[in-house]
Coordinates of C-alpha atoms and ligand atoms in Angstrom, one line a residue:
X424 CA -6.8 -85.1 37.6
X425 CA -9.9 -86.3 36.3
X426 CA -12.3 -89.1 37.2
X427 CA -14.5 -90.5 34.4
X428 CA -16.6 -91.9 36.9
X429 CA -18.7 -94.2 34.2
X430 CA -17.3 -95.9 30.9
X431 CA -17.7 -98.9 29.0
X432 CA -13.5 -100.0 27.7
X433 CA -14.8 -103.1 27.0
X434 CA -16.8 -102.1 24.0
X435 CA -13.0 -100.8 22.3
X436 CA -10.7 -102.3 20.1
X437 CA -6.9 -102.9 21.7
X438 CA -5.9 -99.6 19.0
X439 CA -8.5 -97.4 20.5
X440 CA -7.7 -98.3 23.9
X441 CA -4.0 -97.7 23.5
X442 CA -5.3 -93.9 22.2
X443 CA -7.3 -93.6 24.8
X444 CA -4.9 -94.9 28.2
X445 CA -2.3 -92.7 26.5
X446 CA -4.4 -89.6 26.5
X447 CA -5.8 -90.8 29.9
X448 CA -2.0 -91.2 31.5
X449 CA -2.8 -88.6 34.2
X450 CA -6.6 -89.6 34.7
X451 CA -8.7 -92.1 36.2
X452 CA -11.3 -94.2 35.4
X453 CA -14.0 -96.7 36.5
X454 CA -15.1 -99.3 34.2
X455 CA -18.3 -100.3 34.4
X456 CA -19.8 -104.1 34.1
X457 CA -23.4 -104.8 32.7
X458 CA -22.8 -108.5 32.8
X459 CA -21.2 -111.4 33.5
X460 CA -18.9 -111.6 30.4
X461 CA -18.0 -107.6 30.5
X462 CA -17.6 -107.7 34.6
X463 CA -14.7 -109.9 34.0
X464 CA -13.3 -107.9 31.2
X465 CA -13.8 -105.1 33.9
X466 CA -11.2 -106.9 36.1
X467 CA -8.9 -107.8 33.2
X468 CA -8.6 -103.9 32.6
X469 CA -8.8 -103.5 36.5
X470 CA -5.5 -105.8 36.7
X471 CA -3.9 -104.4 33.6
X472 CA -4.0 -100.5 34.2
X473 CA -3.5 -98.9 37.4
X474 CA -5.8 -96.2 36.8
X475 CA -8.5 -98.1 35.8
X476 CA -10.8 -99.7 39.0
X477 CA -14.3 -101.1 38.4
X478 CA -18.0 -101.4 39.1
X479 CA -19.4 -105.0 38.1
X480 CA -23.1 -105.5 37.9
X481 CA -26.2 -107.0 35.8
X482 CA -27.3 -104.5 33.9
X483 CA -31.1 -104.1 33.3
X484 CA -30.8 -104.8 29.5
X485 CA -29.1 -107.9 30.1
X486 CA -30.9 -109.6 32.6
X487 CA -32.5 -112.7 30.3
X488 CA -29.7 -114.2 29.9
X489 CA -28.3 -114.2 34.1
X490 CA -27.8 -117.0 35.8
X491 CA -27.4 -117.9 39.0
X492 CA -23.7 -118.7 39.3
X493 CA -23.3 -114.8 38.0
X494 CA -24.4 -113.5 41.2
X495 CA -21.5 -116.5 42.9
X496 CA -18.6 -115.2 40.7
X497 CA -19.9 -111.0 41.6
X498 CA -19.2 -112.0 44.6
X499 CA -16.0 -113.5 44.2
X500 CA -15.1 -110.4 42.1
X501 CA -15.8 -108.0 44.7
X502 CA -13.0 -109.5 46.9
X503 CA -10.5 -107.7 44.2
X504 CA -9.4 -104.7 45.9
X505 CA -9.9 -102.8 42.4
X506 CA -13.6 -103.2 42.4
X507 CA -15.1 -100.5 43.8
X508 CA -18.7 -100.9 43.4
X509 CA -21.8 -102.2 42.2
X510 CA -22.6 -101.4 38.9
X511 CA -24.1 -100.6 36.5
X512 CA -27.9 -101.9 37.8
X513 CA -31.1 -100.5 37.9
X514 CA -34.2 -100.3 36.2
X515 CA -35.2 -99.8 32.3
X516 CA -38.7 -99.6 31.0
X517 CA -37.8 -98.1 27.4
X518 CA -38.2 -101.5 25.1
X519 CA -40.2 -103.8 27.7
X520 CA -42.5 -103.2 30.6
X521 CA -43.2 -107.2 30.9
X522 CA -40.3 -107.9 33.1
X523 CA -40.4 -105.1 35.6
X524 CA -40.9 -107.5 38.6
X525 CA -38.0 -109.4 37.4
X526 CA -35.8 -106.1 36.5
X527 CA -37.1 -105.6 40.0
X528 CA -35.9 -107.9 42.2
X529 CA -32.6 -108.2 40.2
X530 CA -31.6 -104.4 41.5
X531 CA -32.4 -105.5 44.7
X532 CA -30.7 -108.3 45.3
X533 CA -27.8 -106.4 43.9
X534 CA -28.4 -103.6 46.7
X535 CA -28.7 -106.4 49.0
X536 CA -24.8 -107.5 47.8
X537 CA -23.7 -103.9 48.1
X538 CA -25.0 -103.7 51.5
X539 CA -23.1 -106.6 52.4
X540 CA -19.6 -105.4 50.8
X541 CA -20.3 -101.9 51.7
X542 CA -19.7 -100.8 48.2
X543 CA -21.2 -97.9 46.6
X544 CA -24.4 -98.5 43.8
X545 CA -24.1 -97.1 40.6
X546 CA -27.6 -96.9 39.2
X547 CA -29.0 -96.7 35.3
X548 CA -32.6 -96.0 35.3
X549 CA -34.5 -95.5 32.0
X550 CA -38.6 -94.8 32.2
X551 CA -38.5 -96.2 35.3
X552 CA -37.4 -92.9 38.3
X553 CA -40.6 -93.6 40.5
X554 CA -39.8 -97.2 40.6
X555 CA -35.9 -96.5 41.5
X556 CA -37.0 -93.9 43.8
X557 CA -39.5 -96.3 45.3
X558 CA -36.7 -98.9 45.8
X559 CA -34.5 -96.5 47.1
X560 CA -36.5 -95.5 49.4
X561 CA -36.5 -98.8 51.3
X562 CA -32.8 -98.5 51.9
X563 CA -33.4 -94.8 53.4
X564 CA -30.9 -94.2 56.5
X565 CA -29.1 -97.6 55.7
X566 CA -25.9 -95.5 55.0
X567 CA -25.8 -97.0 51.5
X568 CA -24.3 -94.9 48.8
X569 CA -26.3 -94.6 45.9
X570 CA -24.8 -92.7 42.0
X571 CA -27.8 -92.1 39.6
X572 CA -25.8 -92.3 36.5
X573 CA -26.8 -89.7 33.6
X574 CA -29.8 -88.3 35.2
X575 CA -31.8 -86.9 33.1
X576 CA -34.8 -86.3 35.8
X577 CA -36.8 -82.5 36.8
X578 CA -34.9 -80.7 39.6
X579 CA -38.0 -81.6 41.9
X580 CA -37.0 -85.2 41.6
X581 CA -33.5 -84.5 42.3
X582 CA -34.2 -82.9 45.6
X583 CA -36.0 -86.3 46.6
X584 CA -33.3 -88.6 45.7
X585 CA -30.6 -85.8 47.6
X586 CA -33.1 -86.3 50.7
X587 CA -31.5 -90.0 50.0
X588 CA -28.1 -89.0 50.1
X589 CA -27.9 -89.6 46.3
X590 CA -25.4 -88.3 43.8
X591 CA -25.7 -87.9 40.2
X592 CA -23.8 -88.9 37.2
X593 CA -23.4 -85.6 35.1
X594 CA -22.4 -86.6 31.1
X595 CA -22.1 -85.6 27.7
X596 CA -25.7 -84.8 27.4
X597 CA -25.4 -81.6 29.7
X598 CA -23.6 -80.0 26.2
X599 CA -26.4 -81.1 24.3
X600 CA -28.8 -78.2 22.4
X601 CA -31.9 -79.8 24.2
X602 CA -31.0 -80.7 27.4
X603 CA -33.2 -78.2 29.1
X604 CA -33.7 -80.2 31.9
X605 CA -30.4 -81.6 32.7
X606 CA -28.8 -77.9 32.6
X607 CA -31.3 -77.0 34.8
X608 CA -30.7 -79.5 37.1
X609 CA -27.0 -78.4 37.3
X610 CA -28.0 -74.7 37.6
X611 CA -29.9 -75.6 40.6
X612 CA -28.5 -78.3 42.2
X613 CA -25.2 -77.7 44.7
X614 CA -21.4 -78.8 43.4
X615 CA -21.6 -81.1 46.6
X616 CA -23.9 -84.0 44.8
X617 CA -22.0 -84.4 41.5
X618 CA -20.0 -86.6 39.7
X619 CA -18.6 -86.2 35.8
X620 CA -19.0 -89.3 34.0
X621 CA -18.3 -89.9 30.0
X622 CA -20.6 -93.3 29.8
X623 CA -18.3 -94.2 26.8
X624 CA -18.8 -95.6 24.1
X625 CA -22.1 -93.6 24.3
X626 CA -23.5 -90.0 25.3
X627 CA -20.7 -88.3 23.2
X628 CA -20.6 -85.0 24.4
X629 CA -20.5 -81.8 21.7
X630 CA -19.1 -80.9 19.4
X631 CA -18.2 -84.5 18.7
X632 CA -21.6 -85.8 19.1
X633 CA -22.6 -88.9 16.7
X634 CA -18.9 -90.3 16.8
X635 CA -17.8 -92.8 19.8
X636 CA -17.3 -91.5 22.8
X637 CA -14.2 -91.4 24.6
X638 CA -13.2 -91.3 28.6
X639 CA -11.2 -88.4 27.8
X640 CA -14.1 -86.0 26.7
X641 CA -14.8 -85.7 30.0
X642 CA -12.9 -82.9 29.9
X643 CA -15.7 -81.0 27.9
X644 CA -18.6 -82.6 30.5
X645 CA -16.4 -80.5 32.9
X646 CA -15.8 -77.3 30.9
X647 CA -19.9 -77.5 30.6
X648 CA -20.7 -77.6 33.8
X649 CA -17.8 -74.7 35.1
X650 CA -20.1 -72.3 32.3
X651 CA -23.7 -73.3 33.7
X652 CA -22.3 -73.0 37.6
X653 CA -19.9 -69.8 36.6
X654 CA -17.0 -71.4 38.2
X655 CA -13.4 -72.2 36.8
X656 CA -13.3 -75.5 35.1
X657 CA -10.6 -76.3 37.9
X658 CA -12.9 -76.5 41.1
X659 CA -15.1 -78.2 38.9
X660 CA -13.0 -81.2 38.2
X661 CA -11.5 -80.8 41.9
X662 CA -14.5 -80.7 43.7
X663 CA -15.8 -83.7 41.9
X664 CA -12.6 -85.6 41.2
X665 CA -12.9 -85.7 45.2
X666 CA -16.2 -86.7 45.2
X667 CA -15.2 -89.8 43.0
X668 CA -12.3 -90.4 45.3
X669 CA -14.3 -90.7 48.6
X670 CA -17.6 -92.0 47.7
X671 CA -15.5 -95.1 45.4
X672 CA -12.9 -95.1 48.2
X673 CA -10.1 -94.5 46.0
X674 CA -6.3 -95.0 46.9
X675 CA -5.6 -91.3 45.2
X676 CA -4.7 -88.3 46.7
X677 CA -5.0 -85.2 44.7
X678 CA -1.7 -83.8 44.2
X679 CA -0.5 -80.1 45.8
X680 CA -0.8 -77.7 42.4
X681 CA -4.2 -79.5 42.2
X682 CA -5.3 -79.1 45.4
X683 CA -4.0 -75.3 45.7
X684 CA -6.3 -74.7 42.1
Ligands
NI1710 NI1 -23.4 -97.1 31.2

């Protein structure tokens, strides 16, 4: 079994979906929210699929446009016993630095409503790792667990956010011709702090890069990062299909054969 740990079903058509639960059957995934409109698309797939659970958060990108009552119905939300965590939030510096101190405090409040639920954080930071390492830093020995999703940081770095109890979101980009640094980091960097993530509709990994991603590539995310560890493909996705399991609290239990693999 699988875990895409980090993909976007709102941004398909009902056609592509159907192609892509069918493919899916035996997999899971976790849908992630960037605002208020997609987190409740999140729990319509939530309550739809029972494979499907969900991560609802204001996205970086999207926070001109929040308003306060988005914060009131997150919190609502999180009462579902699909949603799983807080996500996807962080910081992004690529298109504007003028509203770091509000991208800012919008992560941590966010943190703050994690820390309340207890929920796991899945993080997007763009040009901005000091800053997210800065703020994670303040929630050091808190017990809070924290996913960088499709880091793309040195190996130096990730050693400081594992001193955090971090994990990180491993994608399509590890197949990628010039991902030097993200190879590297999964050369060097134990099994134990992984997660395999497709961030569908984007990051399509090769050979099918520059056509829409798909949950179900994360097969080849997988297959990538058995070659760069030299391990079978099958401890790979077991290992961090039980990652997934435990750090999002999921109700699955890995099957026998899969277990015995
Ligand atoms: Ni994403």
């Amino acid at each position: 079994m699988l875990v895409d740990t980090h993909c976007h079903l709102d941004e398909y058509s009902d056609d592509e979906l159907e192609i892509v639960m069918s493919r899916m059957k035996n997999h899971v995934m976790i849908v992630c929210g960037v605002n208020a409109f997609t987190n409740r698309r999140v729990l319509q797939l939530c309550d739809t699929y029972n494979n499907i659970y969900g991560v609802i958060g204001i996205h970086p990108e999207e926070i001109a446009q929040v308003k306060e009552e988005d914060f009131d119905e997150m919190e609502v939300m999180l009462k579902s016993s699909k949603v799983v965590g807080i996500g996807e939030i962080g910081l992004d510096y690529h298109y504007t630095k003028e509203n770091m101190e509000k991208q800012k405090a919008i992560f941590i409040r966010q943190i703050e409503l994690a820390k309340k639920y207890r929920m796991p954080i899945v993080i997007h930071s763009r040009e901005a790792i000091q800053d997210t390492y800065d703020i994670l830093c303040q929630y050091r020995g808190q017990n809070l667990q924290f996913i960088l999703h499709a880091y793309s940081g040195s190996v130096e770095m990730a050693k400081k956010f594992i001193d955090l109890g971090v994990k990180f979101g491993i994608g399509g980009v590890v197949t990628f011709k010039n991902a030097g640094r993200v190879k590297e980091v999964v050369e060097t960097i134990s099994m134990d702090h992984f997660l395999l993530e497709t961030d569908s509709p984007y990051l399509t990994p090769e050979p099918y890069r520059g056509t829409k991603n798909k949950p179900y590539y994360v097969k080849l995310v997988a297959e990538k990062v058995a070659e760069l560890k030299r391990m079978p493909v099958e401890d790979v996705i077991k290992i961090t299909s039980n990652h997934a399991i435990s750090i999002f609290r999921l109700p699955i239990k890995l099957n026998r054969s899969e277990e015995n693999k």
